[in-house]
Coordinates of C-alpha atoms in Angstrom, one line a residue:
Chain A
M11 CA 41.5 -10.9 22.2
A12 CA 40.1 -14.3 22.8
S13 CA 38.1 -15.6 19.7
K14 CA 34.2 -15.7 20.1
V15 CA 31.6 -18.2 19.1
L16 CA 27.8 -17.5 19.1
M17 CA 26.2 -19.8 21.5
K18 CA 23.0 -20.7 23.2
G19 CA 23.2 -20.8 27.1
N20 CA 22.6 -24.3 26.8
E21 CA 25.2 -24.6 24.6
A22 CA 28.0 -22.9 26.7
I23 CA 27.0 -24.9 29.5
A24 CA 27.9 -28.1 27.6
E25 CA 31.1 -26.9 25.8
A26 CA 32.3 -25.4 29.0
A27 CA 32.1 -28.5 30.9
I28 CA 34.0 -30.4 28.3
V29 CA 36.8 -27.6 28.4
A30 CA 37.0 -28.2 32.2
G31 CA 37.4 -32.0 31.5
C32 CA 34.0 -33.7 32.0
R33 CA 33.7 -36.5 29.7
H34 CA 30.9 -38.3 31.2
Y35 CA 27.2 -36.8 31.0
F36 CA 24.0 -38.6 31.8
G37 CA 20.5 -37.1 31.3
Y38 CA 17.1 -37.0 30.2
P39 CA 15.5 -34.3 27.6
I40 CA 13.1 -31.6 28.9
T41 CA 12.5 -28.0 27.7
P42 CA 14.2 -25.5 28.2
Q43 CA 17.5 -27.2 28.7
T44 CA 17.3 -30.1 26.0
E45 CA 20.3 -28.6 23.9
V46 CA 22.8 -29.3 27.0
A47 CA 22.1 -33.0 26.3
A48 CA 22.0 -32.4 22.5
Y49 CA 25.3 -30.7 22.3
M50 CA 26.8 -33.5 24.4
A51 CA 25.5 -36.1 22.2
K52 CA 27.1 -34.5 19.0
K53 CA 30.3 -33.8 20.9
M54 CA 31.1 -36.5 23.4
P55 CA 31.4 -39.4 20.9
K56 CA 34.3 -37.4 19.0
I57 CA 36.1 -36.7 22.0
G58 CA 36.3 -40.0 23.8
G59 CA 33.7 -39.3 26.1
C60 CA 30.3 -40.7 27.3
F61 CA 27.0 -39.3 26.7
L62 CA 24.1 -41.6 27.8
Q63 CA 20.3 -40.7 27.4
A64 CA 19.0 -42.3 30.8
E65 CA 15.8 -44.3 31.1
S66 CA 14.9 -41.4 33.5
E67 CA 16.3 -38.4 35.5
I68 CA 16.6 -40.6 38.4
A69 CA 18.7 -43.0 36.4
A70 CA 20.6 -40.3 35.5
I71 CA 21.4 -38.7 38.9
N72 CA 22.6 -42.1 40.0
M73 CA 24.8 -42.8 36.8
V74 CA 26.3 -39.4 37.9
Y75 CA 26.9 -41.0 41.6
G76 CA 28.6 -44.0 40.2
V77 CA 31.2 -42.1 38.0
S78 CA 31.6 -39.4 40.6
S79 CA 32.5 -42.5 42.9
T80 CA 35.5 -43.3 40.8
G81 CA 36.7 -39.6 40.6
H82 CA 36.1 -38.5 37.1
R83 CA 34.2 -35.4 36.3
V84 CA 30.3 -35.9 35.7
M85 CA 27.5 -33.8 35.3
T86 CA 23.6 -34.2 34.3
S87 CA 21.3 -31.6 33.7
S88 CA 17.5 -30.9 33.5
S89 CA 14.7 -28.6 34.1
S90 CA 12.4 -28.2 37.3
P91 CA 10.1 -31.2 37.3
G92 CA 13.5 -33.3 36.2
I93 CA 15.3 -31.9 39.0
S94 CA 12.7 -32.7 41.6
L95 CA 12.8 -36.4 40.4
K96 CA 16.8 -36.3 40.9
G97 CA 16.4 -35.3 44.5
E98 CA 17.0 -38.7 46.2
G99 CA 20.4 -38.7 44.1
L100 CA 21.5 -35.6 45.2
S101 CA 20.8 -36.4 48.9
Y102 CA 22.8 -39.3 48.2
L103 CA 25.7 -37.4 46.6
A104 CA 25.6 -35.1 49.6
G105 CA 25.6 -38.0 51.9
A106 CA 28.6 -39.9 50.2
D107 CA 30.8 -36.4 49.9
L108 CA 30.9 -37.0 46.4
P109 CA 31.3 -33.8 43.7
A110 CA 29.0 -33.4 40.8
L111 CA 27.7 -30.6 38.6
V112 CA 24.0 -30.4 38.2
V113 CA 21.9 -27.9 35.8
N114 CA 18.8 -26.9 36.5
V115 CA 17.3 -24.7 33.5
Q116 CA 14.2 -23.5 35.3
R117 CA 10.8 -23.3 34.1
G118 CA 7.4 -22.4 35.5
G119 CA 5.8 -24.7 38.2
P120 CA 4.4 -26.2 40.3
G121 CA 3.8 -29.7 38.9
L122 CA 4.2 -30.1 35.2
G123 CA 4.0 -26.0 35.0
G124 CA 5.3 -24.6 31.7
I125 CA 8.2 -24.3 29.4
Q126 CA 9.0 -20.6 30.3
P127 CA 11.4 -19.1 32.2
S128 CA 11.0 -19.0 36.0
Q129 CA 13.4 -18.8 39.4
S130 CA 10.7 -20.6 41.5
D131 CA 13.2 -23.3 42.2
Y132 CA 15.3 -21.3 44.3
F133 CA 14.3 -22.7 47.9
Q134 CA 14.6 -26.4 46.2
A135 CA 18.1 -25.2 45.2
T136 CA 19.3 -23.5 48.3
K137 CA 17.3 -25.2 51.1
G138 CA 15.4 -28.4 50.6
A139 CA 16.6 -30.2 47.4
A140 CA 15.9 -33.4 49.4
H141 CA 15.8 -35.4 52.5
G142 CA 18.7 -34.8 55.3
D143 CA 21.0 -32.0 56.5
F144 CA 22.7 -31.2 53.2
H145 CA 23.7 -27.8 50.9
M146 CA 24.5 -27.7 47.2
L147 CA 26.6 -24.7 46.0
V148 CA 24.3 -22.9 44.0
L149 CA 25.5 -20.4 41.3
A150 CA 23.1 -18.3 39.3
P151 CA 24.8 -17.0 35.6
A152 CA 23.1 -13.9 34.3
S153 CA 24.8 -14.4 30.8
V154 CA 25.9 -16.9 28.4
Q155 CA 29.4 -16.1 29.2
E156 CA 28.6 -16.5 32.8
M157 CA 26.7 -20.0 32.1
A158 CA 30.3 -21.0 30.7
D159 CA 32.3 -19.5 33.3
L160 CA 30.2 -20.6 36.4
T161 CA 30.3 -23.9 34.6
V162 CA 33.7 -24.3 34.8
K163 CA 34.2 -22.7 38.3
G164 CA 31.4 -25.3 39.5
F165 CA 33.3 -27.9 38.8
D166 CA 36.4 -26.7 40.4
L167 CA 34.4 -25.6 43.6
A168 CA 32.7 -29.1 43.5
D169 CA 36.2 -31.1 43.6
K170 CA 37.4 -28.8 46.2
Y171 CA 34.7 -29.1 48.7
R172 CA 33.4 -32.8 47.3
M173 CA 30.0 -31.3 47.0
T174 CA 27.2 -30.9 44.3
A175 CA 27.5 -27.6 42.5
M176 CA 24.2 -26.7 40.7
I177 CA 24.0 -24.1 38.0
L178 CA 20.6 -22.5 38.8
A179 CA 19.6 -20.9 35.3
D180 CA 16.5 -20.3 33.9
G181 CA 14.8 -20.7 30.5
T182 CA 15.8 -17.4 29.2
M183 CA 19.4 -18.0 30.0
G184 CA 19.3 -21.5 28.6
Q185 CA 17.7 -20.8 25.3
M186 CA 19.3 -16.9 24.7
M187 CA 22.2 -16.8 22.2
E188 CA 25.2 -14.3 22.7
P189 CA 28.7 -14.2 21.7
V190 CA 30.7 -16.2 24.3
S191 CA 34.8 -17.1 24.7
L192 CA 35.4 -20.3 26.4
E193 CA 39.1 -19.7 26.8
Y194 CA 40.1 -21.0 30.1
D195 CA 43.5 -21.8 31.8
I196 CA 42.0 -25.1 33.7
A197 CA 43.7 -26.3 36.8
P198 CA 43.9 -30.1 37.4
P199 CA 41.4 -31.4 39.4
P200 CA 42.6 -32.0 43.0
E201 CA 43.7 -35.3 43.7
K202 CA 40.8 -38.1 45.0
P203 CA 42.6 -40.3 47.1
W204 CA 38.8 -41.3 48.3
A205 CA 38.0 -42.5 44.7
T206 CA 37.0 -46.4 44.1
T207 CA 40.1 -46.9 41.5
G208 CA 40.7 -50.2 42.3
T209 CA 43.7 -51.1 44.9
N210 CA 45.9 -53.2 42.8
M211 CA 46.2 -54.6 46.1
Q212 CA 48.6 -51.8 47.0
R213 CA 46.2 -49.8 49.7
E214 CA 43.0 -50.5 52.0
H215 CA 39.7 -50.4 49.4
N216 CA 37.9 -47.3 49.4
I217 CA 34.0 -47.2 50.6
V218 CA 31.6 -44.7 49.0
N219 CA 28.7 -44.6 51.1
S220 CA 25.7 -43.0 52.6
L221 CA 24.3 -45.6 54.9
Y222 CA 25.4 -45.1 58.8
L223 CA 23.3 -46.8 61.0
A224 CA 24.8 -45.8 64.2
P225 CA 23.1 -42.4 64.8
E226 CA 26.6 -41.3 66.5
A227 CA 28.5 -42.0 63.5
L228 CA 26.0 -40.0 61.4
E229 CA 25.8 -37.3 63.9
R230 CA 29.5 -36.6 63.3
E231 CA 29.4 -37.2 59.6
N232 CA 26.9 -34.3 59.4
F233 CA 28.8 -32.0 62.0
K234 CA 32.2 -32.5 59.8
R235 CA 30.1 -31.7 56.8
Y236 CA 28.5 -28.6 58.3
E237 CA 32.0 -27.3 59.2
R238 CA 33.2 -27.3 55.7
Y239 CA 29.8 -25.8 54.9
K240 CA 30.3 -22.9 57.3
Y241 CA 33.6 -22.6 55.6
I242 CA 32.3 -22.1 52.4
E243 CA 29.7 -19.4 53.5
E244 CA 33.0 -17.4 54.8
N245 CA 34.8 -17.8 51.8
E246 CA 32.8 -18.7 48.4
A247 CA 29.9 -16.1 48.2
M248 CA 30.1 -14.2 45.2
Y249 CA 28.1 -11.1 44.0
E250 CA 28.0 -8.0 41.9
E251 CA 27.0 -4.6 42.7
Y252 CA 26.0 -2.2 40.3
M253 CA 25.6 1.6 41.1
T254 CA 25.3 0.8 45.2
D255 CA 28.1 3.2 46.3
D256 CA 25.5 6.3 46.9
A257 CA 22.3 4.0 46.4
E258 CA 19.3 4.6 48.6
I259 CA 17.0 2.3 46.8
F260 CA 18.7 -1.4 46.6
V261 CA 17.4 -3.9 44.3
V262 CA 18.1 -7.2 44.7
A263 CA 18.1 -10.0 41.9
F264 CA 19.8 -12.4 39.8
G265 CA 19.8 -14.3 36.9
I266 CA 17.6 -12.7 33.9
A267 CA 15.7 -10.8 36.9
A268 CA 19.0 -8.9 37.5
R269 CA 19.4 -7.6 33.9
V270 CA 16.0 -6.5 34.0
A271 CA 16.7 -4.9 37.1
K272 CA 19.9 -3.2 35.6
N273 CA 17.7 -1.7 33.0
A274 CA 15.2 -0.2 35.5
I275 CA 17.8 1.1 37.7
N276 CA 19.2 3.1 34.8
D277 CA 16.0 4.7 34.1
A278 CA 15.6 5.4 37.5
R279 CA 19.2 7.2 37.8
N280 CA 18.0 9.3 35.0
R281 CA 15.1 10.1 37.0
G282 CA 17.5 11.5 39.8
I283 CA 16.6 8.3 41.9
K284 CA 19.6 6.7 43.8
A285 CA 19.1 3.1 42.8
G286 CA 21.4 0.2 43.0
L287 CA 21.6 -3.4 42.3
I288 CA 22.9 -6.2 44.7
R289 CA 23.5 -9.2 42.2
P290 CA 24.1 -12.5 44.2
I291 CA 26.2 -14.8 42.0
T292 CA 26.1 -17.5 44.3
L293 CA 22.5 -18.3 46.2
W294 CA 24.1 -20.8 48.4
P295 CA 26.4 -19.4 49.8
F296 CA 24.1 -16.4 50.1
P297 CA 26.6 -13.4 50.0
K298 CA 26.1 -11.3 53.0
A299 CA 28.6 -8.5 52.6
P300 CA 26.7 -6.2 50.4
F301 CA 23.9 -6.4 52.8
V302 CA 25.8 -4.8 55.5
K303 CA 26.0 -1.3 53.2
A304 CA 22.4 -2.0 52.2
E305 CA 21.4 -1.9 55.9
S306 CA 23.3 1.3 56.7
Q307 CA 22.4 3.2 53.6
A308 CA 19.1 1.7 52.2
K309 CA 15.5 3.7 52.4
A310 CA 14.0 0.7 51.0
V311 CA 15.1 -2.9 49.4
I312 CA 13.3 -4.4 46.5
S313 CA 13.7 -8.5 45.9
V314 CA 12.9 -8.7 41.9
E315 CA 12.2 -12.3 41.2
L316 CA 10.4 -14.8 38.7
S317 CA 8.5 -16.4 41.5
M318 CA 6.4 -15.9 44.3
G319 CA 9.0 -14.4 46.6
Q320 CA 11.7 -17.2 47.5
M321 CA 14.9 -15.1 47.8
I322 CA 13.3 -12.4 49.4
E323 CA 13.6 -14.6 52.9
D324 CA 17.5 -14.6 52.4
V325 CA 17.2 -10.8 51.7
K326 CA 15.3 -10.0 54.7
L327 CA 17.7 -12.4 57.1
A328 CA 20.6 -10.7 55.6
L329 CA 19.5 -7.4 56.6
D330 CA 18.2 -8.7 59.9
C331 CA 14.6 -7.3 59.0
K332 CA 16.4 -3.5 59.9
V333 CA 15.2 -2.3 56.0
P334 CA 11.9 -2.6 54.6
V335 CA 12.1 -5.2 51.7
T336 CA 9.2 -5.2 49.0
L337 CA 8.7 -7.9 46.3
C338 CA 8.7 -7.1 42.6
N339 CA 7.6 -10.2 40.8
R340 CA 6.1 -12.5 37.9
S341 CA 5.4 -16.0 38.3
G342 CA 4.5 -19.1 36.1
G343 CA 6.7 -18.6 33.4
M344 CA 6.4 -14.4 33.1
I345 CA 9.3 -12.0 33.1
P346 CA 8.9 -8.6 34.8
S347 CA 9.3 -5.7 32.6
P348 CA 11.9 -2.8 33.3
E349 CA 8.8 -0.7 33.7
Q350 CA 7.3 -2.6 36.4
V351 CA 10.7 -2.7 38.2
L352 CA 10.9 1.0 37.7
K353 CA 7.7 1.7 38.9
A354 CA 8.5 -0.7 42.1
I355 CA 11.7 1.6 42.6
V356 CA 9.9 5.0 42.1
D357 CA 7.1 3.9 44.7
A358 CA 9.9 3.0 47.1
D359 CA 11.6 6.0 47.0
N360 CA 8.4 7.9 47.4
G361 CA 8.1 6.0 50.9
G362 CA 6.9 2.7 50.1
A363 CA 4.5 0.9 47.7
K364 CA 0.7 1.5 48.2
Chain B
M29 CA 17.2 -12.7 -6.3
N30 CA 15.1 -14.8 -8.6
H31 CA 13.0 -16.9 -6.6
K32 CA 11.0 -20.2 -7.1
R33 CA 7.7 -21.0 -5.7
I34 CA 8.8 -22.7 -2.6
T35 CA 11.9 -21.4 -0.7
L36 CA 13.0 -24.3 2.1
L37 CA 15.2 -22.8 4.9
C38 CA 17.1 -25.6 6.8
G39 CA 20.3 -26.0 9.0
H40 CA 22.0 -26.2 12.1
Y41 CA 19.6 -25.0 15.0
G42 CA 20.5 -21.6 16.2
S43 CA 21.9 -20.6 12.3
G44 CA 19.2 -18.1 12.0
K45 CA 16.5 -19.8 9.8
T46 CA 13.3 -18.3 11.5
N47 CA 15.1 -14.8 11.3
I48 CA 15.6 -15.3 7.6
A49 CA 12.5 -17.0 6.9
V50 CA 10.4 -14.1 8.1
N51 CA 12.7 -11.4 6.3
L52 CA 12.2 -13.6 3.0
A53 CA 8.5 -13.7 3.6
L54 CA 7.9 -10.1 4.3
M55 CA 10.3 -9.2 1.1
L56 CA 8.3 -11.6 -1.0
S57 CA 5.2 -9.8 0.1
R58 CA 6.3 -6.7 -1.5
T59 CA 6.0 -8.3 -4.9
N60 CA 3.8 -11.4 -4.8
D61 CA -0.2 -11.5 -3.6
N62 CA -0.2 -14.9 -2.1
V63 CA 2.8 -15.6 0.2
A64 CA 2.6 -17.9 3.0
I65 CA 5.4 -18.9 5.6
A66 CA 5.0 -22.0 7.1
D67 CA 6.7 -23.0 10.7
L68 CA 7.5 -26.7 10.8
D69 CA 10.1 -26.5 13.7
I70 CA 8.9 -29.4 15.6
V71 CA 12.3 -29.2 17.7
N72 CA 12.4 -25.9 19.5
P73 CA 9.1 -24.4 21.0
Y74 CA 11.0 -21.3 22.3
F75 CA 11.8 -19.1 19.1
R76 CA 8.7 -19.5 16.6
T77 CA 7.8 -17.6 13.5
K78 CA 4.7 -16.8 15.4
D79 CA 6.3 -14.4 17.6
S80 CA 6.3 -12.4 14.2
A81 CA 2.8 -12.9 13.8
E82 CA 1.6 -9.1 13.7
E83 CA 4.2 -7.8 11.4
L84 CA 3.4 -10.9 9.0
K85 CA -0.6 -10.3 8.9
A86 CA 0.2 -6.6 8.3
A87 CA 2.5 -7.5 5.1
G88 CA -0.4 -10.1 4.0
V89 CA 1.5 -13.0 4.6
R90 CA -0.3 -16.0 5.4
L91 CA 0.9 -17.9 8.7
I92 CA 1.1 -21.7 8.3
V93 CA 1.7 -23.1 11.9
S94 CA 0.8 -25.6 14.4
E95 CA -1.7 -24.5 16.8
Y96 CA 0.0 -24.9 19.7
A97 CA 3.1 -22.9 18.6
S98 CA 4.2 -20.3 21.0
T99 CA 1.9 -21.7 23.7
N100 CA 3.0 -23.6 27.1
L101 CA 2.3 -27.0 25.2
D102 CA 5.6 -28.4 24.1
I103 CA 4.1 -31.0 21.3
P104 CA 5.8 -31.5 18.5
A105 CA 2.7 -31.1 16.3
L106 CA 2.7 -30.2 12.2
P107 CA -0.4 -28.0 10.9
A108 CA -2.9 -29.9 8.8
E109 CA -2.6 -26.6 6.6
M110 CA 0.9 -27.4 5.5
Y111 CA -0.5 -29.4 2.7
S112 CA -1.7 -26.3 1.0
L113 CA 2.0 -25.7 0.3
T114 CA 2.1 -28.0 -2.3
D115 CA -1.7 -28.0 -3.2
D116 CA -1.9 -24.2 -3.8
K117 CA 0.6 -23.6 -6.7
S118 CA -0.5 -20.1 -7.2
M119 CA 1.5 -19.5 -3.8
T120 CA 4.8 -18.5 -3.1
A121 CA 6.0 -20.1 0.2
V122 CA 8.8 -19.9 2.8
I123 CA 9.1 -23.0 4.7
D124 CA 11.0 -22.6 8.0
V125 CA 12.2 -26.2 8.9
G126 CA 13.3 -27.3 12.5
G127 CA 16.8 -27.7 13.2
D128 CA 19.1 -30.3 12.2
D129 CA 18.2 -33.7 10.9
R130 CA 15.8 -34.3 13.4
G131 CA 13.9 -31.1 12.4
A132 CA 14.1 -31.7 8.8
L133 CA 12.5 -35.1 9.7
A134 CA 9.3 -33.4 9.7
L135 CA 9.7 -32.5 5.9
G136 CA 9.3 -35.8 4.7
R137 CA 5.5 -35.8 4.4
I138 CA 5.4 -33.3 1.6
V139 CA 8.8 -33.9 0.0
P140 CA 7.7 -36.2 -3.0
A141 CA 5.2 -33.7 -3.9
I142 CA 7.9 -30.7 -3.7
I143 CA 10.0 -32.8 -5.6
E144 CA 7.6 -33.8 -8.2
E145 CA 6.6 -29.9 -8.9
N146 CA 10.5 -29.2 -9.2
N147 CA 10.0 -25.4 -8.2
Y148 CA 11.8 -25.0 -5.3
E149 CA 15.1 -24.0 -3.7
M150 CA 16.4 -25.8 -0.5
L151 CA 18.9 -23.3 1.3
L152 CA 21.5 -24.5 3.4
V153 CA 21.8 -21.6 6.4
V154 CA 25.3 -21.4 7.7
N155 CA 27.0 -19.5 10.7
K156 CA 30.4 -19.8 11.0
F157 CA 30.3 -18.5 14.3
R158 CA 28.3 -21.5 15.8
P159 CA 30.9 -24.2 17.4
L160 CA 29.1 -27.0 15.7
T161 CA 29.4 -25.5 12.2
K162 CA 32.4 -23.6 12.7
D163 CA 34.3 -25.1 9.6
A164 CA 33.4 -26.2 5.9
A165 CA 33.7 -29.9 6.8
S166 CA 31.2 -29.8 10.0
A167 CA 28.8 -27.6 8.0
V168 CA 28.7 -30.0 5.3
E169 CA 28.2 -32.9 8.0
V170 CA 25.1 -31.1 9.0
M171 CA 23.9 -30.9 5.5
K172 CA 24.1 -33.9 4.7
E173 CA 22.5 -35.5 7.9
I174 CA 19.7 -33.1 6.6
E175 CA 19.4 -34.4 3.2
T176 CA 19.4 -38.0 4.5
A177 CA 16.6 -37.1 7.0
S178 CA 14.4 -35.1 4.6
G179 CA 14.8 -37.0 1.5
I180 CA 15.4 -34.0 -0.4
K181 CA 18.5 -32.3 -1.8
F182 CA 20.0 -28.8 -1.3
T183 CA 20.4 -26.0 -4.0
G184 CA 21.9 -23.1 -2.1
I185 CA 23.7 -21.6 0.7
V186 CA 22.6 -18.9 3.1
N187 CA 25.7 -17.4 5.0
N188 CA 24.8 -15.7 7.9
S189 CA 27.7 -15.9 10.0
N190 CA 27.0 -13.4 12.8
L191 CA 28.1 -13.0 16.5
G192 CA 24.7 -11.4 17.4
E193 CA 24.4 -7.7 18.3
E194 CA 28.4 -7.6 18.6
T195 CA 28.7 -8.4 14.9
T196 CA 31.0 -6.4 12.9
A197 CA 31.6 -5.7 9.0
A198 CA 34.8 -7.5 9.4
D199 CA 33.2 -10.4 11.1
V200 CA 31.0 -10.8 7.8
L201 CA 33.7 -10.3 5.4
G202 CA 35.9 -12.7 7.3
S203 CA 33.2 -15.6 6.8
L204 CA 32.8 -15.1 3.2
S205 CA 36.0 -17.6 2.4
Y206 CA 34.1 -20.0 5.0
A207 CA 31.0 -19.8 2.8
E208 CA 33.0 -20.3 -0.5
E209 CA 34.8 -23.5 0.9
I210 CA 31.4 -25.0 1.5
S211 CA 30.3 -23.9 -1.8
D212 CA 33.6 -25.6 -3.4
I213 CA 32.9 -29.1 -1.3
T214 CA 29.2 -29.2 -2.0
G215 CA 29.0 -27.6 -5.7
L216 CA 26.4 -25.2 -4.1
T217 CA 26.2 -21.6 -4.9
V218 CA 25.9 -19.1 -2.2
A219 CA 22.3 -17.5 -2.9
F220 CA 22.8 -15.0 -0.5
T221 CA 24.8 -13.7 2.3
S222 CA 22.5 -12.1 5.1
V223 CA 23.6 -9.4 7.5
K224 CA 21.9 -7.5 10.2
N225 CA 20.1 -4.0 9.2
S226 CA 22.9 -1.7 10.6
L227 CA 25.7 -3.7 8.7
Y228 CA 24.0 -3.4 5.2
G229 CA 25.0 0.1 4.4
E230 CA 28.7 -0.5 5.5
L231 CA 28.9 -3.7 3.5
K232 CA 26.6 -3.0 0.3
G233 CA 28.6 -3.2 -3.0
K234 CA 31.7 -5.4 -0.9
I235 CA 29.3 -8.5 -1.1
D236 CA 27.2 -9.9 -3.9
N237 CA 23.9 -10.9 -2.8
L238 CA 23.5 -9.1 0.6
F239 CA 20.3 -9.1 2.4
P240 CA 19.3 -6.8 5.2
L241 CA 17.8 -8.7 8.4
T242 CA 15.7 -6.6 10.5
L243 CA 16.3 -8.7 13.6
Q244 CA 13.0 -10.4 15.0
R245 CA 13.7 -9.8 18.7
K246 CA 16.2 -9.6 21.2
I247 CA 16.7 -9.9 25.1
K248 CA 18.2 -7.3 26.9

């Protein structure tokens, strides 16, 4: 059996990134993700890597742009308000087709908000990180082990599709400690013939750029990019199903909310209610396949979120609005209790919430 | 265990200092009237001694903590009441110091008085399953950084090696040589080995100075 260590979710992300070959980290401290930077600060100098505390989040994301242009694996991490600051850079990375790993350990918002866990950056991550037509790959871990696994996966996907992969975690995932195994077979990153590595006078020089002043050219780039997105939607969606085979009440939840929901589903099953869970692991692309079953079987669907209801819109779309969907939520740094989710399941089983 | 008036708990962040501090204060409250626990963690606002405020209050333990702890204010403030730790010589105090050298910096203000009184123990909490203190050499490195930042020397080691909920008796027994190695390098003795309550029965008699921990809280 692989040997395990006890890690915080934030540390697991940092160590997994190092294992995946990332030697460049740029960031700026913010609770509740600071341990990512703290871990990198300790470890990178010992392995010949670069840790740099930037003067701001905006500086950090542009350093990511620079290193990614040279073909190296690179990352940054922050929490909600800091991710908003990185928005411009995320759009530029997309426009220049540069791979990067960006971590958002979410806290309550809007504004400066609070420091407690939240999932209220779902819209931002999956739909509107910044200006322009673009997507990021969005991965939502639900354990410290997955914080590590999805970090490794995120680097692979980012390189494969020349996109930003975002780890969308929350304060609980970042701070909680669990045993984790960090032994991976790391595939070498793909060739990056587009990278600006110096021509040695042997080839045409490469240009990394997101400026296309001719609208025809810019449209062509966007069409090409969206063909790639379509392929990703068809091939890269990840999800977990729990007790859905005979389920009549489907709970949909990701990250920490999915862990709470599992407890509530176990309680509901003990009461004879056929409840099951769909846990999206990729939030973009949003997994549509498990909702085919839900559409034919479900009496009701419940979206459990640490937000005012954001993923629920994708849940309704995935169901073509054919099954009633209700929201079970807390916000502002609060977490739904298993009892609250159980009550939502019982209400749904009784023919709808009051 | 023979206790000095002040017990300082320091170590790498996530080594289990807060949990041990709370359990130690509760144990001391059974034999001492004036017991206080001070939370001087200015680094991590997420896990705080204040989370156990009710248990501590019920046991008559005075809680000395920044009024901003466990609020949403991410402010590295120290409580003014911390001066009573060195002024009130009738008090038995457990001091939970923040992680690593950065956390230990907060101690500096009261260190001269602690050294002058010379009735303290300063314990290095170690966990071999934490990647940055996984071997004796790296644990000693953290120890030296804390001593430099705080201006005070360690007097003992607490072996808190664990894998959280998954910890087995074999994991703890396998960590004894790690703690011994730190002891050999530093010349400090292992003051006690702390284990979760559920392993206490199985390990009792096999490990000297075994200390059971009632885990503070867990997230499912």
